[in-house]
Short mmCIF file of C-alpha atoms in Angstrom, two decimals:
data_model
loop_
_atom_site.label_atom_id
_atom_site.label_comp_id
_atom_site.label_asym_id
_atom_site.label_seq_id
_atom_site.Cartn_x
_atom_site.Cartn_y
_atom_site.Cartn_z
CA SER A 12 -23.49 137.85 -160.39
CA SER A 13 -23.98 140.34 -157.66
CA MET A 14 -27.06 138.40 -156.87
CA LYS A 15 -25.16 135.16 -156.61
CA LEU A 16 -22.60 136.87 -154.35
CA SER A 17 -25.05 138.36 -151.97
CA LEU A 18 -26.74 134.94 -151.67
CA VAL A 19 -23.30 133.24 -150.89
CA VAL A 20 -22.88 135.98 -148.34
CA SER A 21 -26.04 135.42 -146.58
CA CYS A 22 -25.64 131.92 -146.51
CA VAL A 23 -22.24 132.08 -145.00
CA LEU A 24 -23.54 134.55 -142.47
CA LEU A 25 -26.35 132.32 -141.63
CA VAL A 26 -23.76 129.43 -140.90
CA VAL A 27 -21.63 131.86 -138.86
CA THR A 28 -24.46 133.10 -136.81
CA SER A 29 -25.86 129.59 -136.23
CA ILE A 30 -22.38 128.29 -135.16
CA SER A 31 -22.21 131.18 -132.76
CA THR A 32 -25.67 130.18 -131.43
CA LEU A 33 -24.65 126.65 -130.72
CA ASP A 34 -23.88 125.62 -126.76
CA PRO A 35 -20.48 124.25 -126.44
CA VAL A 36 -21.43 122.78 -123.25
CA LEU A 37 -23.45 120.19 -125.25
CA ASN A 38 -20.48 119.38 -127.60
CA ASN A 39 -19.63 116.02 -126.05
CA GLU A 40 -23.31 114.93 -125.65
CA TRP A 41 -23.59 115.92 -129.44
CA LEU A 42 -20.92 113.57 -130.51
CA SER A 43 -21.84 110.62 -128.43
CA TRP A 44 -25.50 111.07 -129.46
CA LYS A 45 -24.33 111.04 -133.07
CA SER A 46 -22.01 107.94 -132.47
CA PHE A 47 -24.60 106.01 -130.72
CA HIS A 48 -27.35 106.50 -133.31
CA GLY A 49 -24.66 106.22 -136.36
CA LYS A 50 -25.56 109.69 -137.61
CA GLN A 51 -23.13 111.27 -140.46
CA TYR A 52 -23.83 114.73 -141.93
CA MET A 53 -22.38 116.96 -144.51
CA GLU A 54 -20.85 120.02 -142.92
CA GLU A 55 -23.68 122.57 -143.56
CA GLU A 56 -26.29 119.94 -142.78
CA GLU A 57 -24.62 119.21 -139.61
CA ILE A 58 -25.16 122.84 -138.16
CA TYR A 59 -28.75 122.68 -139.10
CA LYS A 60 -29.24 119.33 -137.47
CA ARG A 61 -27.20 120.33 -134.30
CA MET A 62 -29.58 123.44 -133.99
CA ILE A 63 -32.61 121.21 -133.96
CA TRP A 64 -31.29 118.67 -131.72
CA GLU A 65 -30.15 121.48 -129.23
CA GLU A 66 -33.77 122.89 -129.60
CA ASN A 67 -35.14 119.36 -128.88
CA MET A 68 -32.85 119.03 -125.89
CA ARG A 69 -34.23 122.19 -124.45
CA PHE A 70 -37.69 121.00 -124.77
CA ILE A 71 -36.63 117.61 -123.03
CA GLN A 72 -35.08 119.68 -120.18
CA LYS A 73 -38.10 121.85 -119.63
CA HIS A 74 -40.39 119.03 -119.73
CA ASN A 75 -38.61 116.91 -117.30
CA GLN A 76 -38.34 119.88 -115.04
CA GLU A 77 -41.91 120.45 -115.06
CA HIS A 78 -42.28 116.66 -114.37
CA SER A 79 -40.24 116.85 -111.16
CA MET A 80 -42.81 119.78 -110.18
CA GLY A 81 -45.61 117.34 -110.72
CA LYS A 82 -46.92 118.75 -114.15
CA HIS A 83 -46.58 115.74 -116.15
CA THR A 84 -47.05 112.04 -115.63
CA PHE A 85 -44.20 111.07 -117.87
CA THR A 86 -40.67 111.92 -118.75
CA VAL A 87 -39.11 112.29 -122.22
CA ASP A 88 -35.51 111.78 -123.42
CA ILE A 89 -33.31 112.32 -126.58
CA ASN A 90 -33.59 109.35 -128.94
CA GLN A 91 -33.05 108.35 -132.58
CA PHE A 92 -35.46 111.32 -133.64
CA GLY A 93 -33.25 114.03 -131.70
CA ASP A 94 -32.30 115.64 -135.15
CA LEU A 95 -35.76 115.98 -136.46
CA THR A 96 -38.39 118.85 -136.11
CA THR A 97 -41.75 117.72 -135.15
CA GLU A 98 -42.83 118.51 -138.75
CA GLU A 99 -40.06 116.14 -139.79
CA TYR A 100 -40.88 113.44 -137.36
CA ASN A 101 -44.46 113.78 -138.49
CA GLN A 102 -43.37 112.74 -142.14
CA LEU A 103 -42.72 109.23 -140.43
CA LEU A 104 -46.40 108.97 -139.64
CA THR A 105 -49.15 108.09 -141.91
CA ALA A 106 -52.65 109.75 -142.25
CA PHE A 107 -55.42 107.32 -141.60
CA HIS A 108 -58.58 107.95 -143.75
CA GLY A 109 -61.34 105.76 -144.41
CA GLN A 110 -63.70 103.60 -142.29
CA ILE A 111 -63.21 99.97 -141.06
CA PRO A 112 -65.11 98.03 -143.72
CA ASP A 113 -68.34 96.31 -143.14
CA ASP A 114 -66.91 92.84 -143.83
CA CYS A 115 -64.96 93.13 -140.52
CA LYS A 116 -66.97 91.72 -137.57
CA GLU A 117 -67.93 93.68 -134.45
CA PHE A 118 -66.49 92.53 -131.15
CA ARG A 119 -69.13 91.88 -128.74
CA PRO A 120 -68.02 91.91 -125.05
CA GLN A 121 -69.33 88.80 -123.13
CA ASN A 122 -69.92 90.50 -119.79
CA PRO A 123 -68.22 93.82 -119.89
CA THR A 124 -68.62 94.50 -116.01
CA VAL A 125 -66.37 91.87 -114.83
CA LEU A 126 -62.84 92.46 -116.23
CA PRO A 127 -59.53 91.46 -114.69
CA GLN A 128 -57.83 94.41 -112.96
CA THR A 129 -54.56 93.85 -114.90
CA VAL A 130 -53.83 92.19 -118.20
CA ASP A 131 -50.26 91.60 -119.80
CA TRP A 132 -49.94 89.27 -122.88
CA ARG A 133 -46.11 89.66 -122.64
CA ILE A 134 -46.25 87.47 -119.56
CA GLU A 135 -48.11 84.74 -121.29
CA GLY A 136 -45.79 84.66 -124.10
CA LEU A 137 -48.01 86.23 -126.96
CA VAL A 138 -45.72 89.17 -127.83
CA THR A 139 -42.55 88.96 -129.67
CA PRO A 140 -39.64 91.44 -129.08
CA VAL A 141 -39.90 95.02 -130.01
CA LYS A 142 -38.98 95.59 -133.67
CA ASN A 143 -37.98 98.75 -135.54
CA GLN A 144 -39.82 100.05 -138.62
CA GLY A 145 -36.95 102.49 -139.50
CA THR A 146 -37.64 105.27 -141.92
CA CYS A 147 -40.26 103.24 -143.74
CA ARG A 148 -43.90 104.38 -142.74
CA SER A 149 -45.06 100.61 -142.18
CA CYS A 150 -46.44 101.13 -138.43
CA TRP A 151 -49.48 99.56 -139.82
CA ALA A 152 -47.71 96.21 -140.88
CA PHE A 153 -45.98 96.01 -137.46
CA SER A 154 -49.31 96.58 -135.66
CA ALA A 155 -50.90 93.99 -137.79
CA THR A 156 -48.00 91.32 -137.35
CA GLY A 157 -48.30 91.96 -133.68
CA ALA A 158 -51.92 91.03 -133.37
CA LEU A 159 -51.55 88.17 -135.80
CA GLU A 160 -48.42 86.82 -133.62
CA GLY A 161 -50.61 86.74 -130.65
CA GLN A 162 -53.41 85.13 -132.27
CA MET A 163 -51.33 82.37 -133.80
CA PHE A 164 -49.68 81.68 -130.41
CA LYS A 165 -53.10 81.26 -128.92
CA LYS A 166 -54.04 78.84 -131.71
CA LYS A 167 -50.82 76.89 -132.01
CA GLY A 168 -49.01 77.57 -128.71
CA LYS A 169 -45.79 78.78 -130.54
CA LEU A 170 -44.59 82.29 -130.89
CA VAL A 171 -43.46 83.08 -134.42
CA SER A 172 -42.34 86.45 -135.69
CA LEU A 173 -44.29 87.23 -138.73
CA SER A 174 -43.08 89.21 -141.81
CA GLU A 175 -44.16 92.82 -142.24
CA GLN A 176 -42.00 92.92 -145.39
CA ASN A 177 -44.40 90.52 -146.79
CA LEU A 178 -47.29 92.77 -146.29
CA ILE A 179 -45.34 95.90 -147.46
CA ASP A 180 -44.49 94.17 -150.79
CA CYS A 181 -47.47 92.12 -151.39
CA ASP A 182 -50.74 93.81 -150.18
CA LYS A 183 -51.63 95.73 -153.08
CA THR A 184 -54.49 97.38 -151.42
CA GLN A 185 -52.04 99.40 -149.22
CA LYS A 186 -49.25 101.92 -150.05
CA GLY A 187 -46.29 99.82 -148.41
CA CYS A 188 -43.66 102.27 -147.04
CA ARG A 189 -46.16 105.09 -147.46
CA GLY A 190 -48.79 103.90 -145.06
CA GLY A 191 -51.61 101.51 -144.67
CA TYR A 192 -54.28 99.93 -142.25
CA PRO A 193 -53.85 97.03 -139.85
CA PHE A 194 -57.33 95.71 -140.80
CA ARG A 195 -56.57 95.61 -144.50
CA ALA A 196 -53.49 93.79 -143.66
CA PHE A 197 -55.79 90.95 -141.89
CA GLN A 198 -57.97 90.87 -145.01
CA TYR A 199 -54.84 90.19 -147.12
CA VAL A 200 -53.71 87.44 -144.66
CA LYS A 201 -57.13 85.85 -145.00
CA LYS A 202 -56.72 85.67 -148.72
CA HIS A 203 -53.00 84.85 -148.99
CA GLY A 204 -51.59 83.70 -145.59
CA LEU A 205 -48.28 85.32 -144.32
CA ASN A 206 -44.80 84.34 -144.12
CA SER A 207 -42.37 84.22 -141.09
CA GLU A 208 -39.81 87.03 -140.47
CA LYS A 209 -37.04 84.59 -140.89
CA ASN A 210 -38.23 83.76 -144.41
CA TYR A 211 -39.13 87.03 -145.51
CA ARG A 212 -36.93 89.60 -143.96
CA TYR A 213 -37.39 93.17 -143.13
CA MET A 214 -35.80 95.70 -145.36
CA ALA A 215 -37.30 98.79 -144.62
CA LYS A 216 -38.25 99.74 -148.29
CA ASP A 217 -40.69 98.77 -150.98
CA GLN A 218 -39.79 95.78 -152.93
CA ASP A 219 -41.28 93.52 -155.46
CA CYS A 220 -43.50 90.68 -153.90
CA LYS A 221 -41.78 87.48 -153.45
CA GLY A 222 -43.82 84.49 -153.79
CA ILE A 223 -42.45 82.30 -150.78
CA GLU A 224 -44.76 79.27 -150.62
CA LYS A 225 -44.40 78.71 -146.95
CA LYS A 226 -46.84 80.53 -145.00
CA VAL A 227 -47.02 80.22 -141.21
CA ALA A 228 -49.88 82.42 -140.49
CA THR A 229 -53.54 82.47 -141.59
CA CYS A 230 -56.73 84.21 -140.67
CA LYS A 231 -60.50 83.81 -140.96
CA ASP A 232 -61.74 87.41 -140.62
CA CYS A 233 -61.00 90.84 -139.30
CA GLY A 234 -62.71 92.22 -136.29
CA PHE A 235 -63.31 95.55 -135.04
CA ILE A 236 -64.08 97.12 -131.62
CA GLN A 237 -66.60 99.88 -130.87
CA LYS A 238 -65.02 103.41 -130.08
CA SER A 239 -64.99 102.80 -126.50
CA GLU A 240 -62.20 102.24 -123.99
CA ARG A 241 -64.54 99.92 -121.97
CA HIS A 242 -64.81 97.67 -125.06
CA LEU A 243 -61.21 97.88 -126.06
CA ALA A 244 -60.39 96.71 -122.48
CA ALA A 245 -62.80 93.80 -122.74
CA ALA A 246 -61.24 92.72 -126.05
CA VAL A 247 -57.74 93.00 -125.01
CA ALA A 248 -58.84 90.80 -121.88
CA SER A 249 -60.60 88.25 -123.85
CA ILE A 250 -59.02 88.05 -127.32
CA GLY A 251 -55.26 89.15 -126.73
CA PRO A 252 -53.04 91.90 -128.30
CA ILE A 253 -55.15 94.36 -130.49
CA SER A 254 -54.13 96.66 -133.21
CA ILE A 255 -54.89 100.34 -132.62
CA CYS A 256 -54.13 103.60 -134.25
CA VAL A 257 -53.53 106.86 -132.25
CA ASP A 258 -52.47 110.54 -132.63
CA GLY A 259 -48.70 110.13 -132.25
CA SER A 260 -47.88 113.60 -133.73
CA HIS A 261 -46.63 115.47 -130.72
CA LYS A 262 -43.15 116.25 -129.59
CA SER A 263 -44.10 114.67 -126.15
CA PHE A 264 -44.68 111.50 -128.02
CA GLN A 265 -41.45 111.68 -130.41
CA PHE A 266 -39.29 111.90 -127.14
CA TYR A 267 -41.53 109.81 -124.76
CA LYS A 268 -39.27 107.89 -122.29
CA LYS A 269 -41.20 106.66 -119.10
CA GLY A 270 -44.42 106.93 -117.10
CA ILE A 271 -47.88 107.37 -118.10
CA TYR A 272 -48.25 109.12 -121.38
CA TYR A 273 -50.99 111.88 -121.28
CA GLU A 274 -51.07 114.68 -123.56
CA LYS A 275 -54.05 117.20 -123.33
CA ASN A 276 -53.70 118.28 -127.06
CA CYS A 277 -53.71 114.53 -128.15
CA LEU A 278 -56.89 114.46 -130.35
CA LYS A 279 -55.72 115.33 -133.74
CA PRO A 280 -56.35 112.91 -136.71
CA ILE A 281 -54.84 109.56 -135.96
CA ASN A 282 -51.74 108.66 -137.78
CA HIS A 283 -49.63 105.90 -136.10
CA ALA A 284 -50.54 102.15 -135.64
CA MET A 285 -49.35 100.32 -132.45
CA LEU A 286 -50.27 97.20 -130.51
CA VAL A 287 -52.09 97.32 -127.15
CA VAL A 288 -50.74 94.13 -125.25
CA GLY A 289 -52.46 94.93 -121.99
CA TYR A 290 -53.58 97.28 -119.30
CA ALA A 291 -52.84 97.89 -115.87
CA SER A 292 -52.83 100.73 -113.15
CA ARG A 293 -50.51 102.28 -110.56
CA ALA A 294 -51.10 104.90 -108.01
CA ASN A 295 -54.73 104.92 -109.06
CA LYS A 296 -53.76 105.77 -112.53
CA ASN A 297 -54.84 103.44 -115.22
CA TYR A 298 -52.81 102.82 -118.45
CA TRP A 299 -52.84 100.74 -121.43
CA ILE A 300 -49.53 98.93 -122.12
CA VAL A 301 -48.55 99.56 -125.94
CA LYS A 302 -45.89 98.09 -128.10
CA ASN A 303 -44.44 100.53 -130.64
CA SER A 304 -42.16 99.61 -133.71
CA TYR A 305 -39.55 102.23 -133.14
CA GLY A 306 -37.00 99.85 -131.61
CA THR A 307 -35.92 99.57 -127.95
CA THR A 308 -33.95 103.06 -128.07
CA TRP A 309 -37.26 104.82 -127.99
CA GLY A 310 -39.71 104.88 -125.07
CA ASP A 311 -39.67 102.45 -122.17
CA GLU A 312 -37.53 99.73 -123.92
CA GLY A 313 -39.71 100.32 -126.98
CA TYR A 314 -43.06 100.52 -125.20
CA ILE A 315 -45.53 103.46 -124.26
CA TYR A 316 -47.75 103.16 -121.30
CA MET A 317 -50.73 105.44 -122.48
CA ALA A 318 -53.19 107.00 -120.26
CA LYS A 319 -56.41 104.92 -119.92
CA ASP A 320 -59.90 106.00 -119.20
CA LYS A 321 -59.08 109.54 -119.62
CA ARG A 322 -61.70 110.46 -122.22
CA ASN A 323 -60.06 108.35 -124.85
CA ASN A 324 -56.75 110.18 -124.93
CA CYS A 325 -54.94 110.24 -128.44
CA ALA A 326 -58.19 108.60 -129.73
CA ILE A 327 -56.64 105.13 -128.57
CA ALA A 328 -60.17 103.31 -129.18
CA ASN A 329 -61.20 104.84 -132.30
CA ASN A 330 -59.69 102.24 -134.56
CA ALA A 331 -59.17 99.00 -132.91
CA THR A 332 -58.95 95.82 -134.85
CA TYR A 333 -57.75 92.43 -134.73
CA PRO A 334 -57.59 89.23 -136.82
CA VAL A 335 -60.17 86.31 -136.28
CA VAL A 336 -57.95 83.21 -136.60
#
């Protein structure tokens, strides 16, 4: 029992010392962040979460100070991931192993030397509003529906939001809320077709497959792009929005807010799927326009502008695929 007692005492001490290290100046900001994101905690958990949050606030302050000194090309800000350590945030990502299969067709650029300077498929109406995957590790499904939505629009002239939940529940070659690949999703849609978001709503969890007959999207094949930003640009310009996978494991990505995202350590294994919807440049800096699936409170209204032609930063061109409709 003395063992138990000392354990209790050390826990109490830990809580007390933790409370004393919390910054009271941040009290109001902490309360408004919690209420904005609908966060509720048990008492002990709250102190632990607050400590992580303050740690993240310090990182954000330091980064943005360095940004104002010209050390970074982007800013960061607190968001829904504010109470997660980088390790905890990384648990929302999925590790991508394995190669793009042989039955995906390789994209061959017509004439890669003449590309438009700017491409933005949002303006052309090929891109649905930003969605939110929640705590389900389903980025692969959002990346895939995004690419399909664009191709279906090109084919039918109508933008229909497609169902990620349909893929999560019914594509048995994937792991649902534990991860998957956009190109496998295209192979699934080739065999089975895909429902609309409206008919098959997103629940952010694994469920049984519902056999809804009314399919609104199909595709003939999957295509892949050689590991080169030049080829990716040619594909984005001629095809439309393209599914990509990047290294999104860094704290700077977790809290990205605005500007051109360049992370010198960004070369780890790829672990997050998104959608390139265009590219552009400002002040002689080229960037990719990338749609994420973290809702609009993350990043620049849900988007991230990623450094382009900077030696394939974050491995952005290494796993680019699209549906052939």
